[in-house]
mmCIF file of C-alpha atoms and ligand atoms in Angstrom:
data_model
loop_
_atom_site.group_PDB
_atom_site.id
_atom_site.type_symbol
_atom_site.label_atom_id
_atom_site.label_comp_id
_atom_site.label_asym_id
_atom_site.label_seq_id
_atom_site.Cartn_x
_atom_site.Cartn_y
_atom_site.Cartn_z
ATOM 1 C CA UNK A 603 -41.585 -61.447 58.920
ATOM 2 C CA UNK A 604 -40.992 -58.169 61.197
ATOM 3 C CA UNK A 605 -41.972 -54.582 60.765
ATOM 4 C CA UNK A 606 -38.529 -52.397 59.614
ATOM 5 C CA UNK A 607 -38.820 -49.509 61.015
ATOM 6 C CA UNK A 608 -38.144 -46.326 59.401
ATOM 7 C CA UNK A 609 -37.918 -43.506 61.569
ATOM 8 C CA UNK A 610 -37.366 -39.527 61.985
ATOM 9 C CA UNK A 611 -37.191 -37.630 64.599
ATOM 10 C CA UNK A 612 -37.203 -40.129 67.863
ATOM 11 C CA UNK A 613 -40.872 -41.232 66.251
ATOM 12 C CA UNK A 614 -41.475 -44.715 64.890
ATOM 13 C CA UNK A 615 -42.816 -44.314 61.375
ATOM 14 C CA UNK A 616 -43.714 -48.420 59.967
ATOM 15 C CA UNK A 617 -43.052 -49.095 55.913
ATOM 16 C CA UNK A 618 -43.224 -52.589 56.106
ATOM 17 C CA UNK A 619 -42.361 -55.873 56.864
ATOM 18 C CA UNK A 620 -39.686 -56.663 55.047
ATOM 19 C CA UNK A 621 -38.633 -60.809 56.181
ATOM 20 C CA UNK A 622 -35.794 -61.910 59.279
ATOM 21 C CA UNK A 623 -33.363 -62.692 57.330
ATOM 22 C CA UNK A 624 -32.845 -58.475 56.037
ATOM 23 C CA UNK A 625 -33.309 -57.841 59.284
ATOM 24 C CA UNK A 626 -30.456 -60.019 59.979
ATOM 25 C CA UNK A 627 -28.573 -59.062 57.128
ATOM 26 C CA UNK A 628 -29.240 -55.237 58.141
ATOM 27 C CA UNK A 629 -27.943 -56.515 61.814
ATOM 28 C CA UNK A 630 -24.736 -57.801 60.398
ATOM 29 C CA UNK A 631 -24.131 -54.402 58.212
ATOM 30 C CA UNK A 632 -24.176 -52.141 61.492
ATOM 31 C CA UNK A 633 -24.009 -54.873 64.164
ATOM 32 C CA UNK A 634 -22.326 -53.072 67.677
ATOM 33 C CA UNK A 635 -20.258 -55.395 70.624
ATOM 34 C CA UNK A 636 -23.430 -54.734 72.768
ATOM 35 C CA UNK A 637 -25.186 -55.701 70.488
ATOM 36 C CA UNK A 638 -22.939 -59.295 69.683
ATOM 37 C CA UNK A 639 -22.942 -59.875 73.120
ATOM 38 C CA UNK A 640 -26.623 -60.172 73.135
ATOM 39 C CA UNK A 641 -26.322 -63.516 70.390
ATOM 40 C CA UNK A 642 -25.420 -65.174 73.013
ATOM 41 C CA UNK A 643 -28.278 -65.842 75.301
ATOM 42 C CA UNK A 644 -26.876 -64.021 77.913
ATOM 43 C CA UNK A 645 -28.514 -60.610 79.746
ATOM 44 C CA UNK A 646 -27.034 -57.312 79.234
ATOM 45 C CA UNK A 647 -24.607 -55.153 81.254
ATOM 46 C CA UNK A 648 -25.773 -52.048 82.732
ATOM 47 C CA UNK A 649 -23.712 -50.045 80.131
ATOM 48 C CA UNK A 650 -24.939 -52.104 77.843
ATOM 49 C CA UNK A 651 -28.197 -51.177 78.354
ATOM 50 C CA UNK A 652 -27.542 -47.388 78.487
ATOM 51 C CA UNK A 653 -26.397 -47.569 75.861
ATOM 52 C CA UNK A 654 -29.217 -49.419 73.757
ATOM 53 C CA UNK A 655 -32.435 -47.431 75.029
ATOM 54 C CA UNK A 656 -30.623 -44.149 74.562
ATOM 55 C CA UNK A 657 -29.302 -45.904 70.399
ATOM 56 C CA UNK A 658 -30.029 -43.234 67.891
ATOM 57 C CA UNK A 659 -33.385 -43.794 65.380
ATOM 58 C CA UNK A 660 -30.546 -46.724 62.813
ATOM 59 C CA UNK A 661 -29.338 -48.026 65.336
ATOM 60 C CA UNK A 662 -32.893 -49.407 66.351
ATOM 61 C CA UNK A 663 -33.421 -52.076 64.630
ATOM 62 C CA UNK A 664 -30.922 -53.812 65.188
ATOM 63 C CA UNK A 665 -31.897 -53.777 68.812
ATOM 64 C CA UNK A 666 -35.064 -55.135 68.282
ATOM 65 C CA UNK A 667 -34.626 -57.599 65.286
ATOM 66 C CA UNK A 668 -32.514 -58.785 69.168
ATOM 67 C CA UNK A 669 -35.185 -58.132 71.274
ATOM 68 C CA UNK A 670 -36.441 -60.142 69.116
ATOM 69 C CA UNK A 671 -34.783 -63.308 68.643
ATOM 70 C CA UNK A 672 -33.664 -62.610 72.262
ATOM 71 C CA UNK A 673 -37.817 -63.786 72.673
ATOM 72 C CA UNK A 674 -38.287 -66.380 70.394
ATOM 73 C CA UNK A 675 -34.880 -68.657 72.159
ATOM 74 C CA UNK A 676 -36.887 -68.263 75.484
ATOM 75 C CA UNK A 677 -40.410 -68.392 74.218
ATOM 76 C CA UNK A 678 -40.712 -69.499 70.402
ATOM 77 C CA UNK A 679 -43.225 -68.780 67.971
ATOM 78 C CA UNK A 680 -46.609 -68.277 70.994
ATOM 79 C CA UNK A 681 -47.052 -64.678 72.685
ATOM 80 C CA UNK A 682 -50.045 -65.274 75.826
ATOM 81 C CA UNK A 683 -52.924 -63.304 77.114
ATOM 82 C CA UNK A 684 -54.779 -63.744 80.313
ATOM 83 C CA UNK A 685 -58.496 -63.490 79.659
ATOM 84 C CA UNK A 686 -58.821 -61.767 82.565
ATOM 85 C CA UNK A 687 -62.330 -60.307 84.734
ATOM 86 C CA UNK A 688 -61.166 -57.498 86.192
ATOM 87 C CA UNK A 689 -62.874 -56.342 89.636
ATOM 88 C CA UNK A 690 -62.501 -53.232 90.863
ATOM 89 C CA UNK A 691 -62.956 -53.042 95.068
ATOM 90 C CA UNK A 692 -62.507 -50.384 95.673
ATOM 91 C CA UNK A 693 -61.633 -46.726 94.105
ATOM 92 C CA UNK A 694 -61.204 -45.620 96.935
ATOM 93 C CA UNK A 695 -57.059 -45.109 97.721
ATOM 94 C CA UNK A 696 -54.875 -43.017 100.161
ATOM 95 C CA UNK A 697 -52.583 -42.149 97.656
ATOM 96 C CA UNK A 698 -52.544 -38.994 94.984
ATOM 97 C CA UNK A 699 -50.122 -40.502 92.119
ATOM 98 C CA UNK A 700 -50.696 -37.559 89.547
ATOM 99 C CA UNK A 701 -51.309 -39.873 86.318
ATOM 100 C CA UNK A 702 -54.623 -41.147 87.829
ATOM 101 C CA UNK A 703 -58.015 -41.727 86.758
ATOM 102 C CA UNK A 704 -59.124 -44.760 88.901
ATOM 103 C CA UNK A 705 -58.967 -43.435 92.495
ATOM 104 C CA UNK A 706 -61.475 -41.371 93.898
ATOM 105 C CA UNK A 707 -62.300 -40.149 98.243
ATOM 106 C CA UNK A 708 -65.432 -41.118 99.909
ATOM 107 C CA UNK A 709 -68.315 -38.764 98.062
ATOM 108 C CA UNK A 710 -66.929 -38.372 95.069
ATOM 109 C CA UNK A 711 -69.087 -39.313 91.665
ATOM 110 C CA UNK A 712 -68.460 -42.548 90.721
ATOM 111 C CA UNK A 713 -66.596 -43.973 94.166
ATOM 112 C CA UNK A 714 -67.661 -46.993 94.729
ATOM 113 C CA UNK A 715 -66.374 -49.982 97.415
ATOM 114 C CA UNK A 716 -67.630 -53.608 95.765
ATOM 115 C CA UNK A 717 -70.257 -55.652 98.021
ATOM 116 C CA UNK A 718 -69.063 -59.287 98.079
ATOM 117 C CA UNK A 719 -72.925 -60.362 95.510
ATOM 118 C CA UNK A 720 -70.745 -57.684 93.490
ATOM 119 C CA UNK A 721 -67.868 -59.276 92.938
ATOM 120 C CA UNK A 722 -69.500 -62.759 92.875
ATOM 121 C CA UNK A 723 -71.359 -61.965 89.701
ATOM 122 C CA UNK A 724 -68.635 -60.108 87.865
ATOM 123 C CA UNK A 725 -66.417 -63.499 88.024
ATOM 124 C CA UNK A 726 -69.618 -65.318 87.141
ATOM 125 C CA UNK A 727 -70.150 -63.651 84.169
ATOM 126 C CA UNK A 728 -66.242 -64.212 83.049
ATOM 127 C CA UNK A 729 -66.669 -67.623 83.874
ATOM 128 C CA UNK A 730 -69.125 -68.267 81.249
ATOM 129 C CA UNK A 731 -67.382 -66.475 78.465
ATOM 130 C CA UNK A 732 -63.737 -68.404 79.063
ATOM 131 C CA UNK A 733 -62.504 -66.184 81.583
ATOM 132 C CA UNK A 734 -59.918 -67.642 84.341
ATOM 133 C CA UNK A 735 -58.330 -64.539 85.326
ATOM 134 C CA UNK A 736 -60.531 -62.472 89.046
ATOM 135 C CA UNK A 737 -57.740 -59.689 88.380
ATOM 136 C CA UNK A 738 -58.841 -57.472 92.267
ATOM 137 C CA UNK A 739 -57.210 -54.267 91.120
ATOM 138 C CA UNK A 740 -57.537 -51.342 94.528
ATOM 139 C CA UNK A 741 -56.715 -48.584 96.169
ATOM 140 C CA UNK A 742 -53.996 -49.136 98.756
ATOM 141 C CA UNK A 743 -54.828 -49.705 101.850
ATOM 142 C CA UNK A 744 -58.108 -46.510 102.478
ATOM 143 C CA UNK A 745 -59.067 -46.606 105.159
ATOM 144 C CA UNK A 746 -55.845 -45.476 106.665
ATOM 145 C CA UNK A 747 -57.015 -42.010 106.006
ATOM 146 C CA UNK A 748 -60.938 -41.884 104.753
ATOM 147 C CA UNK A 749 -63.349 -42.377 107.992
ATOM 148 C CA UNK A 750 -65.752 -43.543 105.676
ATOM 149 C CA UNK A 751 -63.671 -46.029 103.696
ATOM 150 C CA UNK A 752 -63.478 -47.414 108.365
ATOM 151 C CA UNK A 753 -67.409 -47.322 107.841
ATOM 152 C CA UNK A 754 -67.236 -49.803 105.510
ATOM 153 C CA UNK A 755 -66.022 -52.371 106.337
ATOM 154 C CA UNK A 756 -67.019 -52.575 110.433
ATOM 155 C CA UNK A 757 -70.592 -52.575 107.616
ATOM 156 C CA UNK A 758 -68.990 -55.825 105.959
ATOM 157 C CA UNK A 759 -68.059 -57.019 109.035
ATOM 158 C CA UNK A 760 -63.890 -56.760 107.949
ATOM 159 C CA UNK A 761 -61.315 -55.241 109.904
ATOM 160 C CA UNK A 762 -59.860 -53.836 106.873
ATOM 161 C CA UNK A 763 -59.009 -53.848 102.944
ATOM 162 C CA UNK A 764 -57.098 -56.845 103.176
ATOM 163 C CA UNK A 765 -58.781 -58.682 104.877
ATOM 164 C CA UNK A 766 -61.717 -57.864 103.125
ATOM 165 C CA UNK A 767 -59.856 -58.998 100.033
ATOM 166 C CA UNK A 768 -58.632 -61.900 101.430
ATOM 167 C CA UNK A 769 -61.881 -63.434 102.162
ATOM 168 C CA UNK A 770 -63.314 -61.666 98.114
ATOM 169 C CA UNK A 771 -60.143 -63.786 96.296
ATOM 170 C CA UNK A 772 -61.469 -67.490 98.553
ATOM 171 C CA UNK A 773 -64.568 -66.221 97.881
ATOM 172 C CA UNK A 774 -64.398 -66.282 93.669
ATOM 173 C CA UNK A 775 -61.796 -69.407 94.707
ATOM 174 C CA UNK A 776 -64.857 -71.257 96.087
ATOM 175 C CA UNK A 777 -67.365 -70.055 94.252
ATOM 176 C CA UNK A 778 -66.576 -70.124 90.482
ATOM 177 C CA UNK A 779 -62.987 -71.642 88.057
ATOM 178 C CA UNK A 780 -61.434 -68.459 88.270
ATOM 179 C CA UNK A 781 -57.988 -68.373 90.051
ATOM 180 C CA UNK A 782 -57.902 -64.369 92.381
ATOM 181 C CA UNK A 783 -54.665 -62.424 90.903
ATOM 182 C CA UNK A 784 -54.421 -59.970 93.432
ATOM 183 C CA UNK A 785 -53.001 -56.058 92.724
ATOM 184 C CA UNK A 786 -53.496 -54.125 96.438
ATOM 185 C CA UNK A 787 -50.249 -52.754 96.580
ATOM 186 C CA UNK A 788 -48.131 -52.598 100.222
ATOM 187 C CA UNK A 789 -48.066 -55.626 102.199
ATOM 188 C CA UNK A 790 -45.903 -57.475 105.263
ATOM 189 C CA UNK A 791 -44.864 -60.566 105.254
ATOM 190 C CA UNK A 792 -47.944 -61.746 106.600
ATOM 191 C CA UNK A 793 -50.269 -60.310 103.869
ATOM 192 C CA UNK A 794 -48.277 -61.879 101.870
ATOM 193 C CA UNK A 795 -47.865 -65.267 103.198
ATOM 194 C CA UNK A 796 -52.526 -64.395 103.515
ATOM 195 C CA UNK A 797 -52.554 -63.462 100.177
ATOM 196 C CA UNK A 798 -50.834 -66.572 98.914
ATOM 197 C CA UNK A 799 -53.091 -69.043 99.651
ATOM 198 C CA UNK A 800 -55.775 -67.702 97.633
ATOM 199 C CA UNK A 801 -54.161 -67.341 95.088
ATOM 200 C CA UNK A 802 -51.637 -68.607 92.991
ATOM 201 C CA UNK A 803 -49.913 -65.069 91.615
ATOM 202 C CA UNK A 804 -49.754 -61.921 93.454
ATOM 203 C CA UNK A 805 -48.689 -58.385 91.873
ATOM 204 C CA UNK A 806 -46.746 -54.577 92.525
ATOM 205 C CA UNK A 807 -45.658 -51.852 89.806
ATOM 206 C CA UNK A 808 -42.700 -51.075 91.226
ATOM 207 C CA UNK A 809 -43.187 -48.019 88.112
ATOM 208 C CA UNK A 810 -39.153 -46.358 88.760
ATOM 209 C CA UNK A 811 -36.992 -46.913 91.660
ATOM 210 C CA UNK A 812 -37.168 -43.066 91.078
ATOM 211 C CA UNK A 813 -37.757 -41.330 94.719
ATOM 212 C CA UNK A 814 -37.329 -37.444 93.497
ATOM 213 C CA UNK A 815 -40.763 -38.333 92.433
ATOM 214 C CA UNK A 816 -42.473 -38.198 95.876
ATOM 215 C CA UNK A 817 -40.821 -34.534 95.685
ATOM 216 C CA UNK A 818 -44.048 -31.857 95.595
ATOM 217 C CA UNK A 819 -45.341 -31.543 91.557
ATOM 218 C CA UNK A 820 -44.049 -34.274 91.099
ATOM 219 C CA UNK A 821 -45.660 -38.591 89.769
ATOM 220 C CA UNK A 822 -45.928 -39.357 93.245
ATOM 221 C CA UNK A 823 -46.064 -36.238 95.327
ATOM 222 C CA UNK A 824 -48.672 -36.909 97.799
ATOM 223 C CA UNK A 825 -48.659 -41.006 97.235
ATOM 224 C CA UNK A 826 -46.785 -42.612 100.758
ATOM 225 C CA UNK A 827 -47.077 -46.079 99.464
ATOM 226 C CA UNK A 828 -45.044 -45.194 95.687
ATOM 227 C CA UNK A 829 -41.874 -45.468 98.147
ATOM 228 C CA UNK A 830 -39.248 -47.092 96.155
ATOM 229 C CA UNK A 831 -37.731 -48.716 99.233
ATOM 230 C CA UNK A 832 -41.324 -49.786 100.480
ATOM 231 C CA UNK A 833 -42.592 -51.949 96.623
ATOM 232 C CA UNK A 834 -39.063 -52.994 96.234
ATOM 233 C CA UNK A 835 -39.703 -54.682 100.201
ATOM 234 C CA UNK A 836 -42.074 -56.038 99.248
ATOM 235 C CA UNK A 837 -41.417 -57.626 96.165
ATOM 236 C CA UNK A 838 -38.533 -59.708 98.261
ATOM 237 C CA UNK A 839 -41.065 -60.693 100.450
ATOM 238 C CA UNK A 840 -42.064 -62.063 97.869
ATOM 239 C CA UNK A 841 -39.633 -63.469 96.312
ATOM 240 C CA UNK A 842 -38.980 -65.197 99.836
ATOM 241 C CA UNK A 843 -41.642 -66.539 100.515
ATOM 242 C CA UNK A 844 -41.830 -68.384 97.126
ATOM 243 C CA UNK A 845 -44.528 -66.664 95.061
ATOM 244 C CA UNK A 846 -45.150 -66.223 92.534
ATOM 245 C CA UNK A 847 -45.157 -62.208 90.964
ATOM 246 C CA UNK A 848 -45.485 -59.783 88.764
ATOM 247 C CA UNK A 849 -44.089 -56.223 88.751
ATOM 248 C CA UNK A 850 -43.028 -54.213 86.010
ATOM 249 C CA UNK A 851 -41.998 -50.588 85.225
ATOM 250 C CA UNK A 852 -43.953 -47.521 84.487
ATOM 251 C CA UNK A 853 -43.065 -44.978 81.648
ATOM 252 C CA UNK A 854 -42.973 -41.444 81.410
ATOM 253 C CA UNK A 855 -43.844 -40.771 84.886
ATOM 254 C CA UNK A 856 -40.480 -37.575 84.839
ATOM 255 C CA UNK A 857 -38.193 -40.770 85.679
ATOM 256 C CA UNK A 858 -35.179 -40.691 82.841
ATOM 257 C CA UNK A 859 -33.805 -43.260 80.440
ATOM 258 C CA UNK A 860 -31.061 -43.986 83.446
ATOM 259 C CA UNK A 861 -33.651 -44.954 85.606
ATOM 260 C CA UNK A 862 -35.789 -47.476 83.524
ATOM 261 C CA UNK A 863 -32.773 -49.041 83.519
ATOM 262 C CA UNK A 864 -31.870 -49.354 86.818
ATOM 263 C CA UNK A 865 -35.548 -50.032 87.424
ATOM 264 C CA UNK A 866 -34.812 -52.816 85.288
ATOM 265 C CA UNK A 867 -31.502 -53.932 87.260
ATOM 266 C CA UNK A 868 -33.743 -53.590 91.243
ATOM 267 C CA UNK A 869 -36.209 -56.279 89.562
ATOM 268 C CA UNK A 870 -34.122 -59.146 87.746
ATOM 269 C CA UNK A 871 -31.698 -58.172 91.346
ATOM 270 C CA UNK A 872 -34.241 -59.531 93.053
ATOM 271 C CA UNK A 873 -35.223 -62.055 90.400
ATOM 272 C CA UNK A 874 -31.403 -63.807 90.676
ATOM 273 C CA UNK A 875 -31.571 -63.419 94.614
ATOM 274 C CA UNK A 876 -35.221 -65.398 94.487
ATOM 275 C CA UNK A 877 -36.321 -66.899 90.841
ATOM 276 C CA UNK A 878 -39.796 -65.269 91.677
ATOM 277 C CA UNK A 879 -41.256 -62.645 89.431
ATOM 278 C CA UNK A 880 -42.638 -64.314 86.134
ATOM 279 C CA UNK A 881 -43.887 -61.688 85.081
ATOM 280 C CA UNK A 882 -42.355 -57.261 83.694
ATOM 281 C CA UNK A 883 -44.846 -55.695 82.125
ATOM 282 C CA UNK A 884 -43.801 -52.238 80.836
ATOM 283 C CA UNK A 885 -46.717 -50.282 81.141
ATOM 284 C CA UNK A 886 -46.188 -46.019 79.169
ATOM 285 C CA UNK A 887 -47.870 -43.356 80.846
ATOM 286 C CA UNK A 888 -50.865 -41.952 78.775
ATOM 287 C CA UNK A 889 -52.236 -38.573 79.681
ATOM 288 C CA UNK A 890 -55.739 -37.691 80.365
ATOM 289 C CA UNK A 891 -56.863 -34.325 80.913
ATOM 290 C CA UNK A 892 -58.422 -35.214 84.175
ATOM 291 C CA UNK A 893 -55.433 -35.993 85.914
ATOM 292 C CA UNK A 894 -52.373 -33.636 87.897
ATOM 293 C CA UNK A 895 -50.228 -34.529 84.569
ATOM 294 C CA UNK A 896 -52.779 -34.065 82.048
ATOM 295 C CA UNK A 897 -50.410 -31.348 79.876
ATOM 296 C CA UNK A 898 -46.840 -34.308 80.527
ATOM 297 C CA UNK A 899 -46.123 -35.293 77.178
ATOM 298 C CA UNK A 900 -46.821 -39.286 76.148
ATOM 299 C CA UNK A 901 -43.968 -41.347 75.643
ATOM 300 C CA UNK A 902 -43.766 -42.015 71.864
ATOM 301 C CA UNK A 903 -43.911 -45.613 70.699
ATOM 302 C CA UNK A 904 -39.607 -45.429 69.963
ATOM 303 C CA UNK A 905 -39.412 -44.595 73.548
ATOM 304 C CA UNK A 906 -41.451 -47.522 74.449
ATOM 305 C CA UNK A 907 -40.038 -50.291 72.056
ATOM 306 C CA UNK A 908 -36.434 -49.414 73.694
ATOM 307 C CA UNK A 909 -37.685 -49.657 76.488
ATOM 308 C CA UNK A 910 -39.382 -52.672 76.673
ATOM 309 C CA UNK A 911 -36.610 -54.261 73.892
ATOM 310 C CA UNK A 912 -34.761 -53.375 76.589
ATOM 311 C CA UNK A 913 -35.967 -55.323 79.987
ATOM 312 C CA UNK A 914 -36.353 -58.134 77.234
ATOM 313 C CA UNK A 915 -32.719 -58.321 77.063
ATOM 314 C CA UNK A 916 -32.132 -57.520 80.466
ATOM 315 C CA UNK A 917 -34.704 -59.820 81.783
ATOM 316 C CA UNK A 918 -34.246 -62.791 78.646
ATOM 317 C CA UNK A 919 -36.170 -66.047 80.275
ATOM 318 C CA UNK A 920 -38.880 -63.317 82.180
ATOM 319 C CA UNK A 921 -41.783 -62.975 80.720
ATOM 320 C CA UNK A 922 -42.074 -59.679 79.002
ATOM 321 C CA UNK A 923 -45.755 -58.754 78.389
ATOM 322 C CA UNK A 924 -46.740 -54.723 77.653
ATOM 323 C CA UNK A 925 -50.486 -53.185 77.384
ATOM 324 C CA UNK A 926 -51.594 -53.089 74.163
ATOM 325 C CA UNK A 927 -54.777 -50.714 74.476
ATOM 326 C CA UNK A 928 -51.845 -48.124 75.676
ATOM 327 C CA UNK A 929 -49.822 -48.536 72.396
ATOM 328 C CA UNK A 930 -52.987 -48.744 69.661
ATOM 329 C CA UNK A 931 -53.636 -48.637 67.122
ATOM 330 C CA UNK A 932 -49.646 -50.271 66.492
ATOM 331 C CA UNK A 933 -49.922 -52.491 68.959
ATOM 332 C CA UNK A 934 -48.420 -55.230 67.514
ATOM 333 C CA UNK A 935 -45.130 -52.926 66.822
ATOM 334 C CA UNK A 936 -43.628 -54.396 70.643
ATOM 335 C CA UNK A 937 -43.735 -58.044 69.403
ATOM 336 C CA UNK A 938 -40.477 -56.581 67.114
ATOM 337 C CA UNK A 939 -39.036 -55.549 71.135
ATOM 338 C CA UNK A 940 -39.581 -58.343 72.194
ATOM 339 C CA UNK A 941 -42.851 -59.019 73.991
ATOM 340 C CA UNK A 942 -44.088 -62.813 74.308
ATOM 341 C CA UNK A 943 -47.234 -61.578 76.229
ATOM 342 C CA UNK A 944 -50.030 -58.782 75.945
ATOM 343 C CA UNK A 945 -51.325 -58.905 79.273
ATOM 344 C CA UNK A 946 -54.815 -59.472 80.858
ATOM 345 C CA UNK A 947 -57.799 -58.794 78.035
ATOM 346 C CA UNK A 948 -61.577 -58.918 79.589
ATOM 347 C CA UNK A 949 -64.081 -59.958 76.780
ATOM 348 C CA UNK A 950 -66.692 -58.758 80.725
ATOM 349 C CA UNK A 951 -65.290 -55.130 81.779
ATOM 350 C CA UNK A 952 -62.871 -52.139 80.790
ATOM 351 C CA UNK A 953 -59.920 -51.518 82.125
ATOM 352 C CA UNK A 954 -60.960 -49.556 84.956
ATOM 353 C CA UNK A 955 -57.473 -47.925 85.219
ATOM 354 C CA UNK A 956 -57.333 -47.126 81.525
ATOM 355 C CA UNK A 957 -61.674 -47.091 80.734
ATOM 356 C CA UNK A 958 -60.538 -45.021 77.858
ATOM 357 C CA UNK A 959 -58.576 -46.879 76.251
ATOM 358 C CA UNK A 960 -60.949 -50.172 75.188
ATOM 359 C CA UNK A 961 -59.141 -53.279 75.401
ATOM 360 C CA UNK A 962 -58.540 -55.226 71.128
ATOM 361 C CA UNK A 963 -61.447 -58.133 70.489
ATOM 362 C CA UNK A 964 -59.540 -60.791 71.581
ATOM 363 C CA UNK A 965 -60.061 -62.125 67.023
ATOM 364 C CA UNK A 966 -58.254 -58.970 66.587
ATOM 365 C CA UNK A 967 -55.746 -59.682 68.673
ATOM 366 C CA UNK A 968 -54.712 -63.244 67.697
ATOM 367 C CA UNK A 969 -54.595 -61.432 63.748
ATOM 368 C CA UNK A 970 -52.589 -59.050 64.762
ATOM 369 C CA UNK A 971 -50.372 -61.742 66.871
ATOM 370 C CA UNK A 972 -50.027 -64.419 63.845
ATOM 371 C CA UNK A 973 -49.119 -60.934 61.828
ATOM 372 C CA UNK A 974 -46.554 -61.266 63.678
ATOM 373 C CA UNK A 975 -45.595 -64.516 62.969
ATOM 374 C CA UNK A 976 -46.979 -65.523 66.752
ATOM 375 C CA UNK A 977 -49.674 -68.581 67.662
ATOM 376 C CA UNK A 978 -51.503 -66.531 70.499
ATOM 377 C CA UNK A 979 -52.863 -68.465 73.729
ATOM 378 C CA UNK A 980 -54.457 -67.940 76.672
ATOM 379 C CA UNK A 981 -52.706 -68.434 79.564
ATOM 380 C CA UNK A 982 -53.606 -68.255 83.858
ATOM 381 C CA UNK A 983 -52.670 -65.674 85.613
ATOM 382 C CA UNK A 984 -49.686 -67.965 87.351
ATOM 383 C CA UNK A 985 -47.312 -68.365 83.803
ATOM 384 C CA UNK A 986 -46.428 -72.408 83.318
ATOM 385 C CA UNK A 987 -43.540 -72.339 84.736
ATOM 386 C CA UNK A 988 -44.847 -71.455 87.725
ATOM 387 C CA UNK A 989 -47.661 -74.128 87.644
ATOM 388 C CA UNK A 990 -45.736 -76.404 89.841
ATOM 389 C CA UNK A 991 -44.409 -75.239 92.837
ATOM 390 C CA UNK A 992 -48.712 -74.667 93.797
ATOM 391 C CA UNK A 993 -49.850 -77.881 91.775
ATOM 392 C CA UNK A 994 -47.430 -79.786 94.439
ATOM 393 C CA UNK A 995 -49.221 -78.532 97.654
ATOM 394 C CA UNK A 996 -52.511 -79.223 98.960
ATOM 395 C CA UNK A 997 -55.638 -77.704 99.111
ATOM 396 C CA UNK A 998 -58.711 -75.568 97.418
ATOM 397 C CA UNK A 999 -56.326 -73.071 95.531
ATOM 398 C CA UNK A 1000 -54.131 -76.310 94.365
ATOM 399 C CA UNK A 1001 -56.840 -78.623 92.735
ATOM 400 C CA UNK A 1002 -58.303 -75.402 91.531
ATOM 401 C CA UNK A 1003 -55.193 -74.622 89.467
ATOM 402 C CA UNK A 1004 -54.884 -77.921 88.202
ATOM 403 C CA UNK A 1005 -58.675 -77.745 86.907
ATOM 404 C CA UNK A 1006 -57.775 -74.878 85.389
ATOM 405 C CA UNK A 1007 -54.601 -75.456 83.008
ATOM 406 C CA UNK A 1008 -53.498 -77.502 80.323
ATOM 407 C CA UNK A 1009 -50.661 -79.892 80.390
ATOM 408 C CA UNK A 1010 -48.375 -77.693 79.442
ATOM 409 C CA UNK A 1011 -49.442 -74.854 82.320
ATOM 410 C CA UNK A 1012 -51.207 -73.154 79.903
ATOM 411 C CA UNK A 1013 -55.369 -72.141 80.471
ATOM 412 C CA UNK A 1014 -57.049 -75.448 79.601
ATOM 413 C CA UNK A 1015 -60.137 -73.520 77.605
ATOM 414 C CA UNK A 1016 -58.268 -72.619 73.879
ATOM 415 C CA UNK A 1017 -57.855 -69.541 73.488
HETATM 416 S S1 SF4 B 2310 -52.284 -45.553 91.110
HETATM 417 FE FE1 SF4 B 2310 -52.415 -47.403 93.173
HETATM 418 S S2 SF4 B 2310 -52.091 -45.599 94.124
HETATM 419 FE FE2 SF4 B 2310 -51.945 -44.527 92.511
HETATM 420 S S3 SF4 B 2310 -53.402 -42.989 93.639
HETATM 421 FE FE3 SF4 B 2310 -54.114 -44.453 91.644
HETATM 422 S S4 SF4 B 2310 -54.856 -45.701 93.170
HETATM 423 FE FE4 SF4 B 2310 -54.449 -45.091 94.362
#
């Protein structure tokens, strides 16, 4: 079954479920040459992507049907998620992104750098709840801006936040069954290699290739680590080192539809060269009262569905993820647009990036996934098709990954 969309003024209104045959028949009636191109299973051109992302409401069902078919060719019948704990190692950050509620300056209420005891306590609590991922999220190089962070690191016994992160990944790997997945911001070649030794995969959101968002008053004003070329360099470095990598785009932060397509194309280009992009996240901006962008409009659900669908068609053989909590209450519609993964869901820790938007209960997620004709399966932070890149090696990381993964590369523990 799939959902039929009747749309008005750019907003989707769900009118009920129709079977896939009806959608295909609808598509045949109004099939565009662009969507015909898609049926071959080939990734689409920039021109086609631009036409599709701008498609009028009347053509949205056709776009969604094509994207869903592409997903079923890639990963039939299954939607995955990663059961995780979220470890906000430090929320101090030298950047000031206009949409961020996570970051703090030293002395701000809630400013905190976790101790190793706190890290281990969260990881162990997650282990008891069947989690298999320790997602390390943190601000980018806060010690470059704040003497207080330099003092904290001196007290903890580390030269930099990245040295501390490396040690905490290693600690979790050694003392628990969880697999670390760090998201530390920009990385040099040396740091990609060092973190790859203690985590099977890592991530950095490209967000956008539009450098004009660094201008005064824009989303990335005063965010030196958000220079697109520098982020592309980190992602490329991971490719050169064969490191399974998660990236993605953030939509609704001032970029154009063309920018979204170009961001996806930049990711596709790197993946074609290095075959290392294990996952592309399509994240939608959500407004919050305390952020500098408190009065910006949020992208509509129709906007989100078009972007996800175009991501699927541009990257037919890459895992596409969208966070369900940011599209609640109708997040299951994202399945119609071709996602094959819900991302990290925690039964223990909140989404520290969007704390006001709780993750769905896993049972709810399972039911909503099944309502769309798919089975929910628990994956590891590294996707199945990349597991052998790590398990062929020797050492603790390889041993831990072998112990955590089932024969099909998903989590050994059942969903
Ligand atoms: S989004 Fe990341 S880089 Fe930007 S301010 Fe927040 S923590 Fe820092």
